[in-house]
Amino acid sequence: MTDVSTNTSARVVTRFAPSPTGFLHIGGARTALFNWLYARAKGGKFLLRIEDTDRKRSTPEAVAAILDGLDWLGLRWDEDPLYQHTRAERHRAVVAALLEKGRAYRCYATPEELAAMRERARAEGRPPGYDGTWRDRHPSEAPEGVKPAIRFKAPREGETVIEDAVQGRVVFQNANLDDLVLLRSDGTPTYMLSVVVDDHDMGITHVIRGDDHLTNAARQSQIYDALGWQRPVFAHVPLIHGPDGAKLSKRHGALGVEAYRAMGYLPEALCNYLARLGWSHGDDEIFSMEQAIEWFDLSGIGRAPARFDFAKLANLNGHYIRGASDEVLIAHIRRGLGEFESKAELPKNLSKEEWDKLRRAMPGLKERAKTLVELLENARYLFAKRPLRLEAKAQKLLNEEARALLRALLKELETLEEWNAASLERCIKAFAEEKGLKLGKVAQPLRAALTGRTISPGIFDVLEVLGREESLARIRDRL
RNA sequence: GCCCCCUUCGUCUAGUGGUUAGGACGCCAGAUUUUCAUUCUGGAAACAGGAGUUCGAUUCUCCUAGGGGGUGCCA
């Protein structure tokens, strides 16, 4: 790790810096995606830093969930992830240097005093925050036995200007920015200090993160300046809102990416959707990540918050499912089978024969599913045991007239030599024609008998995949 | 309270002083079809409001309203 005060490298280095207190939520995933895209677009590096300075709230499970989420999305990071807590010594050293320079000081205020201070400021309509009591007080006045926190001596006059790559020029009056804590009284570094030191030491050139950090950018800039370090380019991306415009809650989308996996979304679809949410390249809607890398730039990021729209995600997902190869879909289903969430009962595992059936039915199945869960729900007829349980609509369809028709058709099918979609189509179409019926009149009862439902993939495919014995048996079950 | 950001169809967005304000999702209607889905065609649907600047504002400035974020010895 280098410690140079100027960044001489022209190479772009971005980072994703989650705090491991939970899963990788959707907003974090998009932030990671933007950082990843930008690094790849500029031929730079994308680093990962785990912000676990709050040891009490950080868990190894959360770290694993985040890494797994990034991996599933296909966002590969360069180098080993940096665990921020391992850098505490370095952080303290930087604070010592600041103290030495007179840009930081010991503060002996108690939590109670600070609370009272905030209350007073609010009541008087002044900007809240630390009032600087200990800023110029002599250390000899320090109370006995109180461990001090170290505060940053922020400039009191003038302004701090952020030239944000997304938000444009943002000006903060320094009078509104108070002296933040750099080192807690227990000697641990705070976030505000750690980010600056780590971003600097890691050579981060572009900090792309959520809008909620915009104010932090001003404070952090002051620290960069005090240290004589070059500030990175900041790009504050608007947050993602729920469908109702309110903050994203668990109810509607603030889920971990693994929840999207469980809902049957494909990572390509999620990436495409997320990239399009808040970033645009003209009217382009559907594109691969390779294409996005070619197009991506900070200038394409919008300044307004965006609402999460499941309908559009589903549409995109359907597109990617239809376009995926049968093998790829099988692989995704293998991975997700144990965790898919559905109101219907889905199998938790399949036999070799069942996998084989699923594979053969895949062309018809993937044509009509918006999620893998929906695909599997539509595939239940493949695994159902005889006699099939009929849905109400299917039951109704199989009236006396329809059964008579099936009886006649059964005779034809029993004598059929070749059992494949093409020969079955010839046979059944001829049968319908002979009876003077539209194909639908024959296909629907047949569908009901074979699948127990009124909707399914093409009926000839259903017959082929089910096979002669099973198909004929299911028809006989209804006669 | 104080500080900061945002505001084009219901939603995601294109647009950078002169356009019939475009696309996508969703919705509605129709075509194709063995069901469903796909596909195709058509349709309804937006510049938050008010002042300026300008020959001319969706585009620039200001104000208002609404929304969001921050305001921790959390990150």
Coordinates of C-alpha atoms (C1' of nucleotides) in Angstrom, one line a residue:
Chain A
M1 CA 0.0 0.0 0.0
T2 CA 1.4 3.3 -1.0
D3 CA 1.3 6.5 0.8
V4 CA 1.9 9.3 -1.7
S5 CA 0.3 12.6 -1.4
T6 CA -0.4 13.0 -5.1
N7 CA -2.0 10.4 -7.3
T8 CA 0.3 10.2 -10.2
S9 CA -1.5 7.2 -11.8
A10 CA -3.9 8.1 -14.6
R11 CA -5.5 4.7 -14.3
V12 CA -9.0 4.6 -12.9
V13 CA -9.5 2.8 -9.6
T14 CA -13.0 2.4 -8.1
R15 CA -14.2 0.5 -5.1
F16 CA -17.3 -0.9 -3.6
A17 CA -17.3 -0.5 0.2
P18 CA -20.2 -2.2 1.9
S19 CA -20.5 -2.5 5.6
P20 CA -21.2 -6.2 6.5
T21 CA -24.2 -5.8 8.6
G22 CA -26.6 -7.6 6.3
F23 CA -27.1 -8.9 2.8
L24 CA -26.1 -7.2 -0.4
H25 CA -29.2 -5.1 -0.9
I26 CA -30.4 -3.9 -4.3
G27 CA -29.1 -0.4 -3.9
G28 CA -25.7 -1.7 -2.9
A29 CA -25.8 -4.0 -5.9
R30 CA -26.4 -1.1 -8.3
T31 CA -23.6 0.9 -6.6
A32 CA -21.3 -2.0 -7.1
L33 CA -22.4 -2.4 -10.7
F34 CA -21.7 1.2 -11.5
N35 CA -18.3 1.0 -9.9
W36 CA -17.5 -2.2 -11.8
L37 CA -18.8 -0.8 -15.1
Y38 CA -16.8 2.3 -14.8
A39 CA -13.6 0.5 -13.9
R40 CA -14.0 -1.9 -16.8
A41 CA -15.1 0.9 -19.1
K42 CA -11.9 2.8 -18.4
G43 CA -9.6 -0.2 -18.2
G44 CA -9.1 0.4 -14.5
K45 CA -9.4 -1.6 -11.4
F46 CA -12.4 -2.4 -9.2
L47 CA -11.6 -3.0 -5.6
L48 CA -13.6 -4.3 -2.7
R49 CA -13.4 -3.0 0.8
I50 CA -15.3 -4.4 3.7
E51 CA -16.1 -1.5 6.1
D52 CA -16.2 -3.4 9.3
T53 CA -14.8 -0.9 11.7
D54 CA -18.0 -1.3 13.7
R55 CA -17.0 -4.7 15.1
K56 CA -20.2 -5.2 17.0
R57 CA -22.5 -5.0 14.0
S58 CA -20.3 -6.8 11.4
T59 CA -20.6 -10.5 10.8
P60 CA -18.8 -13.0 8.7
E61 CA -22.2 -14.2 7.5
A62 CA -22.9 -10.8 6.0
V63 CA -19.5 -10.7 4.4
A64 CA -20.1 -14.1 2.8
A65 CA -23.6 -13.0 1.6
I66 CA -22.2 -9.9 0.0
L67 CA -19.4 -11.7 -1.8
D68 CA -21.8 -14.3 -2.9
G69 CA -24.2 -11.7 -4.2
L70 CA -21.5 -10.0 -6.2
D71 CA -20.3 -13.3 -7.5
W72 CA -23.8 -14.3 -8.7
L73 CA -24.2 -10.9 -10.5
G74 CA -20.9 -11.5 -12.2
L75 CA -19.2 -8.5 -10.7
R76 CA -15.6 -9.7 -10.2
W77 CA -13.4 -7.5 -8.1
D78 CA -9.6 -7.1 -8.5
E79 CA -7.2 -8.0 -5.8
D80 CA -8.2 -9.3 -2.3
P81 CA -10.9 -7.6 -0.4
L82 CA -9.5 -5.1 2.1
Y83 CA -11.0 -5.5 5.6
Q84 CA -11.0 -2.0 7.1
H85 CA -10.7 -3.1 10.7
T86 CA -7.2 -4.4 10.0
R87 CA -6.1 -0.9 9.2
A88 CA -6.8 0.7 12.6
E89 CA -3.1 1.3 13.3
R90 CA -2.7 3.2 10.1
H91 CA -5.8 5.3 10.8
R92 CA -4.5 6.2 14.2
A93 CA -1.2 7.2 12.8
V94 CA -2.9 9.6 10.4
V95 CA -4.9 11.1 13.3
A96 CA -1.6 11.5 15.2
A97 CA -0.2 13.4 12.2
L98 CA -3.3 15.6 12.2
L99 CA -2.9 16.3 15.9
E100 CA 0.7 17.1 15.2
K101 CA -0.2 19.6 12.5
G102 CA -2.8 21.2 14.8
R103 CA -5.6 20.1 12.5
A104 CA -7.2 17.9 15.3
Y105 CA -7.7 18.2 19.0
R106 CA -8.8 16.3 22.0
C107 CA -12.4 16.7 23.0
Y108 CA -13.6 15.8 26.5
A109 CA -17.3 16.5 26.0
T110 CA -19.6 13.8 27.4
P111 CA -22.4 12.3 25.4
E112 CA -24.9 14.1 27.6
E113 CA -23.2 17.4 26.9
L114 CA -23.3 16.7 23.2
A115 CA -27.0 15.9 23.3
A116 CA -27.7 19.1 25.2
M117 CA -25.6 21.0 22.7
R118 CA -27.6 19.7 19.8
E119 CA -30.9 20.4 21.5
R120 CA -29.8 24.0 22.2
A121 CA -28.7 24.6 18.6
R122 CA -32.0 23.3 17.3
A123 CA -34.0 25.4 19.6
E124 CA -32.1 28.5 18.6
G125 CA -32.5 27.7 14.9
R126 CA -28.7 27.4 14.4
P127 CA -27.1 24.6 12.5
P128 CA -26.7 21.6 14.7
G129 CA -23.4 20.0 15.6
Y130 CA -20.5 20.3 17.9
D131 CA -19.9 23.8 19.0
G132 CA -16.2 23.6 19.3
T133 CA -15.9 24.0 23.0
W134 CA -12.7 22.0 23.3
R135 CA -11.3 23.3 20.1
D136 CA -9.2 26.0 21.6
R137 CA -9.3 25.0 25.2
H138 CA -6.0 24.2 26.8
P139 CA -5.4 20.5 27.5
S140 CA -4.6 21.4 31.1
E141 CA -8.3 22.0 31.6
A142 CA -9.1 18.4 30.8
P143 CA -11.2 16.7 33.4
E144 CA -9.7 13.9 35.4
G145 CA -10.1 10.4 34.2
V146 CA -12.0 11.2 31.0
K147 CA -10.7 9.7 27.8
P148 CA -11.0 12.2 25.0
A149 CA -12.2 11.7 21.5
I150 CA -10.1 13.2 18.8
R151 CA -12.0 15.8 16.7
F152 CA -11.1 17.2 13.3
K153 CA -10.4 21.0 13.4
A154 CA -12.6 21.9 10.4
P155 CA -12.3 25.2 8.7
R156 CA -14.8 27.7 10.2
E157 CA -15.0 30.2 7.4
G158 CA -15.3 30.0 3.6
E159 CA -16.8 27.2 1.7
T160 CA -16.1 23.6 0.6
V161 CA -16.9 22.9 -3.0
I162 CA -17.6 19.5 -4.4
E163 CA -17.3 19.1 -8.2
D164 CA -19.5 16.1 -8.3
A165 CA -19.5 14.0 -11.6
V166 CA -23.2 13.4 -11.2
Q167 CA -24.6 16.3 -9.2
G168 CA -22.4 19.0 -10.5
R169 CA -21.0 21.8 -8.4
V170 CA -22.2 21.6 -4.8
V171 CA -21.2 24.3 -2.3
F172 CA -21.3 23.9 1.4
Q173 CA -20.7 26.7 3.8
N174 CA -18.0 25.6 6.2
A175 CA -19.9 27.3 9.1
N176 CA -22.5 24.5 8.7
L177 CA -19.9 21.7 9.0
D178 CA -18.8 20.9 12.5
D179 CA -15.8 19.3 14.0
L180 CA -16.4 15.6 13.4
V181 CA -14.9 12.9 15.5
L182 CA -11.9 11.1 14.0
L183 CA -11.0 8.8 16.8
R184 CA -13.5 7.6 19.4
S185 CA -12.6 7.9 23.1
D186 CA -11.9 4.1 23.0
G187 CA -9.2 4.8 20.3
T188 CA -11.1 3.3 17.4
P189 CA -11.2 5.3 14.1
T190 CA -14.6 6.5 12.8
Y191 CA -16.0 5.9 9.3
M192 CA -15.3 9.5 8.2
L193 CA -11.6 9.1 8.8
S194 CA -11.2 5.5 7.7
V195 CA -12.8 6.1 4.3
V196 CA -10.5 9.0 3.5
V197 CA -7.4 7.1 4.6
D198 CA -8.3 3.9 2.9
D199 CA -9.5 5.5 -0.3
H200 CA -6.3 7.4 -0.4
D201 CA -4.0 4.5 0.4
M202 CA -5.8 2.2 -2.1
G203 CA -5.3 4.8 -4.8
I204 CA -9.0 5.2 -5.4
T205 CA -9.5 7.8 -8.2
H206 CA -13.3 7.7 -8.4
V207 CA -15.7 7.4 -5.5
I208 CA -19.1 6.3 -6.9
R209 CA -21.6 5.8 -4.2
G210 CA -25.1 6.6 -3.0
D211 CA -26.5 10.1 -2.8
D212 CA -26.8 9.7 1.0
H213 CA -23.0 10.4 1.1
L214 CA -23.1 13.8 -0.5
T215 CA -22.8 15.7 2.7
N216 CA -20.0 13.3 3.8
A217 CA -18.1 14.2 0.7
A218 CA -17.8 17.7 2.0
R219 CA -16.4 16.6 5.3
Q220 CA -14.1 14.1 3.7
S221 CA -12.9 16.7 1.3
Q222 CA -11.8 18.8 4.3
I223 CA -9.9 15.9 5.7
Y224 CA -8.2 15.3 2.3
D225 CA -7.3 19.0 2.2
A226 CA -5.9 19.0 5.7
L227 CA -3.8 16.0 4.9
G228 CA -2.6 17.6 1.7
W229 CA -3.9 14.6 -0.3
Q230 CA -5.6 14.8 -3.6
R231 CA -9.3 14.4 -3.5
P232 CA -10.8 11.6 -5.7
V233 CA -13.5 12.4 -8.2
F234 CA -16.9 12.1 -6.4
A235 CA -20.0 10.7 -8.2
H236 CA -23.1 10.6 -6.0
V237 CA -25.8 8.4 -7.5
P238 CA -29.4 9.1 -6.5
L239 CA -31.0 6.4 -4.4
I240 CA -33.5 3.8 -5.5
H241 CA -37.0 4.3 -4.2
G242 CA -39.8 1.8 -3.8
P243 CA -42.8 1.7 -6.2
D244 CA -44.6 4.2 -4.0
G245 CA -41.8 6.7 -4.1
A246 CA -40.9 6.2 -0.5
K247 CA -37.7 4.9 0.7
L248 CA -37.0 1.3 -0.4
S249 CA -38.3 -1.0 2.2
K250 CA -38.2 -4.7 2.6
R251 CA -41.8 -4.9 1.5
H252 CA -41.0 -3.7 -2.0
G253 CA -37.5 -4.4 -3.2
A254 CA -34.9 -3.6 -0.5
L255 CA -34.1 -7.3 -0.5
G256 CA -30.8 -9.0 -0.8
V257 CA -29.9 -10.1 -4.3
E258 CA -30.3 -13.7 -3.1
A259 CA -34.0 -12.9 -2.7
Y260 CA -34.1 -12.0 -6.4
R261 CA -32.4 -15.2 -7.2
A262 CA -35.1 -17.0 -5.2
M263 CA -37.8 -15.2 -7.1
G264 CA -36.3 -16.7 -10.3
Y265 CA -34.6 -13.7 -11.8
L266 CA -31.5 -14.2 -14.0
P267 CA -28.4 -12.2 -13.0
E268 CA -28.1 -10.8 -16.6
A269 CA -31.6 -9.5 -16.3
L270 CA -31.0 -7.9 -12.9
C271 CA -27.8 -6.3 -14.1
N272 CA -29.4 -5.0 -17.2
Y273 CA -32.3 -3.6 -15.2
L274 CA -30.1 -2.1 -12.6
A275 CA -27.9 -0.5 -15.1
R276 CA -30.9 1.1 -16.8
L277 CA -32.2 2.3 -13.5
G278 CA -30.5 5.7 -13.2
W279 CA -28.2 5.4 -16.1
S280 CA -28.9 5.6 -19.8
H281 CA -27.3 5.5 -23.1
G282 CA -29.9 7.1 -25.4
D283 CA -32.9 4.8 -26.0
D284 CA -31.0 1.6 -25.5
E285 CA -32.9 -0.7 -23.2
I286 CA -31.7 -4.3 -23.6
F287 CA -27.9 -4.8 -23.7
S288 CA -25.3 -7.1 -22.4
M289 CA -22.7 -6.1 -19.8
E290 CA -20.1 -6.2 -22.5
Q291 CA -22.1 -3.6 -24.4
A292 CA -22.6 -1.6 -21.2
I293 CA -18.9 -1.5 -20.5
E294 CA -18.4 0.0 -23.9
W295 CA -21.0 2.6 -23.3
F296 CA -20.7 3.4 -19.7
D297 CA -19.7 6.8 -18.4
L298 CA -20.5 8.9 -15.4
S299 CA -22.2 11.5 -17.6
G300 CA -24.9 9.0 -18.4
I301 CA -26.1 8.8 -14.8
G302 CA -29.2 10.8 -14.0
R303 CA -29.7 13.1 -11.0
A304 CA -33.2 12.1 -10.0
P305 CA -34.0 9.1 -7.7
A306 CA -35.7 6.2 -9.5
R307 CA -38.4 3.9 -8.4
F308 CA -38.0 0.2 -8.5
D309 CA -40.4 -1.4 -11.0
F310 CA -40.9 -5.1 -10.8
A311 CA -43.0 -5.3 -13.9
K312 CA -40.2 -4.0 -16.0
L313 CA -37.7 -6.3 -14.4
A314 CA -40.0 -9.2 -15.1
N315 CA -40.3 -8.2 -18.8
L316 CA -36.5 -8.0 -19.1
N317 CA -36.2 -11.3 -17.3
G318 CA -38.6 -13.0 -19.7
H319 CA -36.5 -11.7 -22.6
Y320 CA -33.3 -13.2 -21.1
I321 CA -35.0 -16.5 -20.3
R322 CA -36.3 -16.8 -23.9
G323 CA -32.8 -16.0 -25.2
A324 CA -30.9 -18.3 -22.9
S325 CA -29.8 -21.8 -24.0
D326 CA -31.6 -24.7 -22.4
E327 CA -28.4 -25.8 -20.7
V328 CA -27.8 -22.4 -19.1
L329 CA -31.4 -22.4 -17.8
I330 CA -31.0 -25.9 -16.4
A331 CA -27.8 -24.8 -14.7
H332 CA -29.6 -21.8 -13.1
I333 CA -32.4 -24.0 -12.0
R334 CA -30.0 -26.5 -10.5
R335 CA -28.5 -23.8 -8.4
G336 CA -31.8 -22.2 -7.4
L337 CA -34.0 -25.2 -7.0
G338 CA -33.7 -25.5 -3.2
E339 CA -34.4 -21.9 -2.6
F340 CA -37.0 -20.8 -5.1
E341 CA -40.1 -19.2 -3.6
S342 CA -43.5 -20.0 -5.0
K343 CA -47.1 -20.2 -3.8
A344 CA -47.3 -23.5 -5.7
E345 CA -45.4 -26.5 -4.5
L346 CA -42.2 -26.8 -6.3
P347 CA -39.9 -29.8 -6.3
K348 CA -36.8 -29.4 -4.1
N349 CA -34.9 -31.8 -6.2
L350 CA -35.3 -33.9 -9.3
S351 CA -34.3 -37.3 -10.5
K352 CA -32.1 -37.8 -13.4
E353 CA -35.1 -38.7 -15.6
E354 CA -37.0 -35.6 -14.4
W355 CA -34.0 -33.4 -15.3
D356 CA -34.0 -35.0 -18.7
K357 CA -37.7 -34.4 -19.2
L358 CA -37.3 -30.8 -18.0
R359 CA -34.5 -30.3 -20.5
R360 CA -36.5 -31.7 -23.4
A361 CA -39.5 -29.5 -22.5
M362 CA -37.3 -26.4 -22.0
P363 CA -37.8 -24.9 -25.5
G364 CA -41.6 -24.8 -24.9
L365 CA -41.3 -23.8 -21.3
K366 CA -38.9 -20.9 -21.6
E367 CA -41.0 -19.3 -24.2
R368 CA -43.7 -18.6 -21.7
A369 CA -42.1 -17.7 -18.4
K370 CA -41.0 -14.4 -16.9
T371 CA -39.1 -16.0 -14.1
L372 CA -37.6 -19.4 -13.4
V373 CA -40.2 -19.9 -10.7
E374 CA -42.9 -19.4 -13.2
L375 CA -41.1 -21.7 -15.6
L376 CA -41.0 -24.4 -13.0
E377 CA -44.6 -23.9 -12.0
N378 CA -45.5 -24.4 -15.7
A379 CA -43.4 -27.5 -15.7
R380 CA -45.2 -29.2 -12.9
Y381 CA -47.2 -31.4 -15.3
L382 CA -43.9 -33.1 -16.2
F383 CA -43.4 -34.4 -12.7
A384 CA -47.0 -34.9 -11.7
K385 CA -48.1 -38.4 -10.7
R386 CA -51.1 -40.2 -12.2
P387 CA -53.9 -39.7 -11.8
L388 CA -53.5 -36.0 -12.3
R389 CA -55.3 -33.6 -10.1
L390 CA -57.3 -31.3 -12.4
E391 CA -57.6 -27.6 -12.1
A392 CA -61.2 -26.5 -12.0
K393 CA -61.1 -25.1 -15.6
A394 CA -59.6 -28.2 -16.9
Q395 CA -62.2 -30.3 -15.1
K396 CA -64.9 -28.3 -16.7
L397 CA -63.4 -28.7 -20.1
L398 CA -63.5 -32.4 -19.9
N399 CA -67.2 -32.8 -20.4
E400 CA -68.9 -35.8 -21.9
E401 CA -68.4 -34.5 -25.5
A402 CA -64.8 -33.9 -24.9
R403 CA -64.3 -37.3 -23.4
A404 CA -65.9 -39.0 -26.4
L405 CA -63.5 -37.1 -28.6
L406 CA -60.6 -38.3 -26.6
R407 CA -61.8 -41.8 -26.8
A408 CA -61.8 -41.6 -30.5
L409 CA -58.4 -39.9 -30.6
L410 CA -56.9 -42.5 -28.3
K411 CA -57.5 -45.2 -30.9
E412 CA -55.6 -43.2 -33.4
L413 CA -52.7 -42.5 -31.0
E414 CA -52.4 -46.1 -29.9
T415 CA -51.7 -47.1 -33.5
L416 CA -49.2 -44.4 -34.2
E417 CA -45.9 -45.8 -35.1
E418 CA -43.6 -42.9 -34.5
W419 CA -44.0 -40.9 -31.4
N420 CA -42.6 -37.4 -31.9
A421 CA -44.0 -33.9 -32.2
A422 CA -44.0 -33.9 -36.0
S423 CA -45.8 -37.3 -36.4
L424 CA -48.2 -36.4 -33.6
E425 CA -49.1 -33.2 -35.2
R426 CA -49.8 -34.9 -38.5
C427 CA -51.9 -37.5 -36.8
I428 CA -54.0 -35.1 -34.6
K429 CA -54.5 -32.5 -37.3
A430 CA -55.7 -35.3 -39.6
F431 CA -58.0 -36.5 -36.9
A432 CA -59.5 -33.0 -36.3
E433 CA -59.9 -32.5 -40.0
E434 CA -61.7 -35.8 -40.4
K435 CA -64.1 -34.8 -37.6
G436 CA -64.6 -31.4 -39.2
L437 CA -63.2 -29.7 -36.0
K438 CA -60.9 -26.9 -35.4
L439 CA -57.6 -28.1 -33.9
G440 CA -58.4 -26.2 -30.7
K441 CA -61.4 -28.4 -30.1
V442 CA -59.2 -31.4 -29.9
A443 CA -56.1 -29.8 -28.4
Q444 CA -57.8 -28.3 -25.3
P445 CA -59.4 -31.5 -23.9
L446 CA -56.1 -33.2 -24.7
R447 CA -54.2 -30.5 -22.8
A448 CA -56.5 -30.8 -19.9
A449 CA -56.0 -34.6 -19.7
L450 CA -52.3 -34.4 -20.2
T451 CA -51.4 -31.5 -17.9
G452 CA -54.4 -31.0 -15.7
R453 CA -54.5 -27.4 -16.8
T454 CA -55.9 -25.3 -19.6
I455 CA -52.6 -23.7 -20.4
S456 CA -49.4 -25.4 -21.3
P457 CA -46.6 -25.5 -23.9
G458 CA -47.5 -26.6 -27.4
I459 CA -49.6 -29.8 -27.1
F460 CA -47.4 -31.8 -29.5
D461 CA -44.3 -31.0 -27.5
V462 CA -46.2 -32.0 -24.4
L463 CA -47.0 -35.4 -25.9
E464 CA -43.5 -36.0 -27.1
V465 CA -41.8 -35.1 -23.8
L466 CA -44.3 -37.1 -21.8
G467 CA -43.7 -40.1 -24.0
R468 CA -46.2 -42.6 -25.4
E469 CA -46.9 -44.7 -22.3
E470 CA -47.4 -41.8 -19.9
S471 CA -49.4 -39.8 -22.4
L472 CA -51.8 -42.6 -23.3
A473 CA -52.2 -43.5 -19.6
R474 CA -53.1 -39.9 -18.7
I475 CA -55.7 -39.9 -21.4
R476 CA -57.2 -43.2 -20.3
D477 CA -57.4 -41.8 -16.8
R478 CA -60.0 -39.4 -18.1
L479 CA -62.2 -41.8 -20.0
Chain B
rG1 C1' -35.2 23.4 12.9
rC2 C1' -30.6 23.7 9.8
rC3 C1' -27.7 22.1 5.4
rC4 C1' -27.7 19.6 0.6
rC5 C1' -29.9 17.2 -3.7
rC6 C1' -34.0 16.3 -7.1
rU7 C1' -38.7 17.4 -10.3
rU8 C1' -40.4 15.1 -18.8
rC9 C1' -46.3 10.1 -19.9
rG10 C1' -48.5 5.6 -14.0
rU11 C1' -43.0 3.8 -14.0
rC12 C1' -37.7 3.9 -16.2
rU13 C1' -35.9 7.5 -19.4
rA14 C1' -34.2 10.4 -24.4
rG15 C1' -33.8 15.5 -25.0
rU16 C1' -28.7 20.2 -23.7
rG17 C1' -33.1 27.5 -26.9
rG18 C1' -36.8 26.5 -32.4
rU19 C1' -38.9 18.6 -32.2
rU20 C1' -45.9 16.6 -34.4
rA21 C1' -41.5 16.2 -27.0
rG22 C1' -38.9 10.2 -28.9
rG23 C1' -38.2 5.1 -26.8
rA24 C1' -39.1 1.1 -23.1
rC25 C1' -42.3 -1.3 -19.3
rG26 C1' -47.4 -1.3 -18.0
rC27 C1' -52.4 -0.4 -19.8
rC28 C1' -56.3 -0.5 -24.0
rA29 C1' -57.7 -2.2 -29.0
rG30 C1' -56.7 -5.4 -33.2
rA31 C1' -53.9 -9.3 -36.1
rU32 C1' -51.4 -14.2 -35.9
rU33 C1' -52.1 -18.8 -33.0
rU34 C1' -53.9 -25.6 -30.5
rU35 C1' -54.3 -22.8 -24.9
rC36 C1' -51.0 -19.5 -22.7
rA37 C1' -46.9 -16.8 -23.9
rU38 C1' -44.3 -14.8 -27.9
rU39 C1' -44.5 -11.7 -32.2
rC40 C1' -46.7 -7.7 -35.1
rU41 C1' -50.0 -3.2 -35.7
rG42 C1' -52.5 0.8 -33.6
rG43 C1' -54.1 3.9 -29.3
rA44 C1' -54.5 6.8 -24.6
rA45 C1' -50.6 8.9 -21.6
rA46 C1' -45.7 13.9 -19.6
rC47 C1' -42.3 18.9 -19.6
rA48 C1' -45.0 20.4 -10.9
rG49 C1' -46.6 25.9 -10.5
rG50 C1' -45.2 31.1 -10.9
rA51 C1' -41.9 35.0 -12.4
rG52 C1' -37.9 36.5 -15.3
rU53 C1' -33.7 36.2 -19.6
rU54 C1' -34.8 35.7 -24.9
rC55 C1' -37.6 36.9 -31.2
rG56 C1' -38.5 32.1 -29.0
rA57 C1' -38.1 28.2 -23.4
rU58 C1' -38.9 21.2 -21.5
rU59 C1' -33.9 23.2 -22.1
rC60 C1' -30.8 29.3 -18.7
rU61 C1' -31.9 32.2 -13.7
rC62 C1' -34.9 33.1 -9.4
rC63 C1' -39.0 31.9 -6.2
rU64 C1' -42.9 28.5 -4.5
rA65 C1' -44.6 23.6 -3.8
rG66 C1' -43.7 18.6 -3.5
rG67 C1' -40.2 14.5 -2.9
rG68 C1' -35.5 12.7 -1.1
rG69 C1' -30.9 12.7 1.7
rG70 C1' -27.9 14.4 5.8
rU71 C1' -27.8 16.5 10.5
rG72 C1' -24.1 10.2 15.6
rC73 C1' -18.0 8.8 19.7
rC74 C1' -23.3 4.2 12.8
rA75 C1' -21.4 3.1 8.1

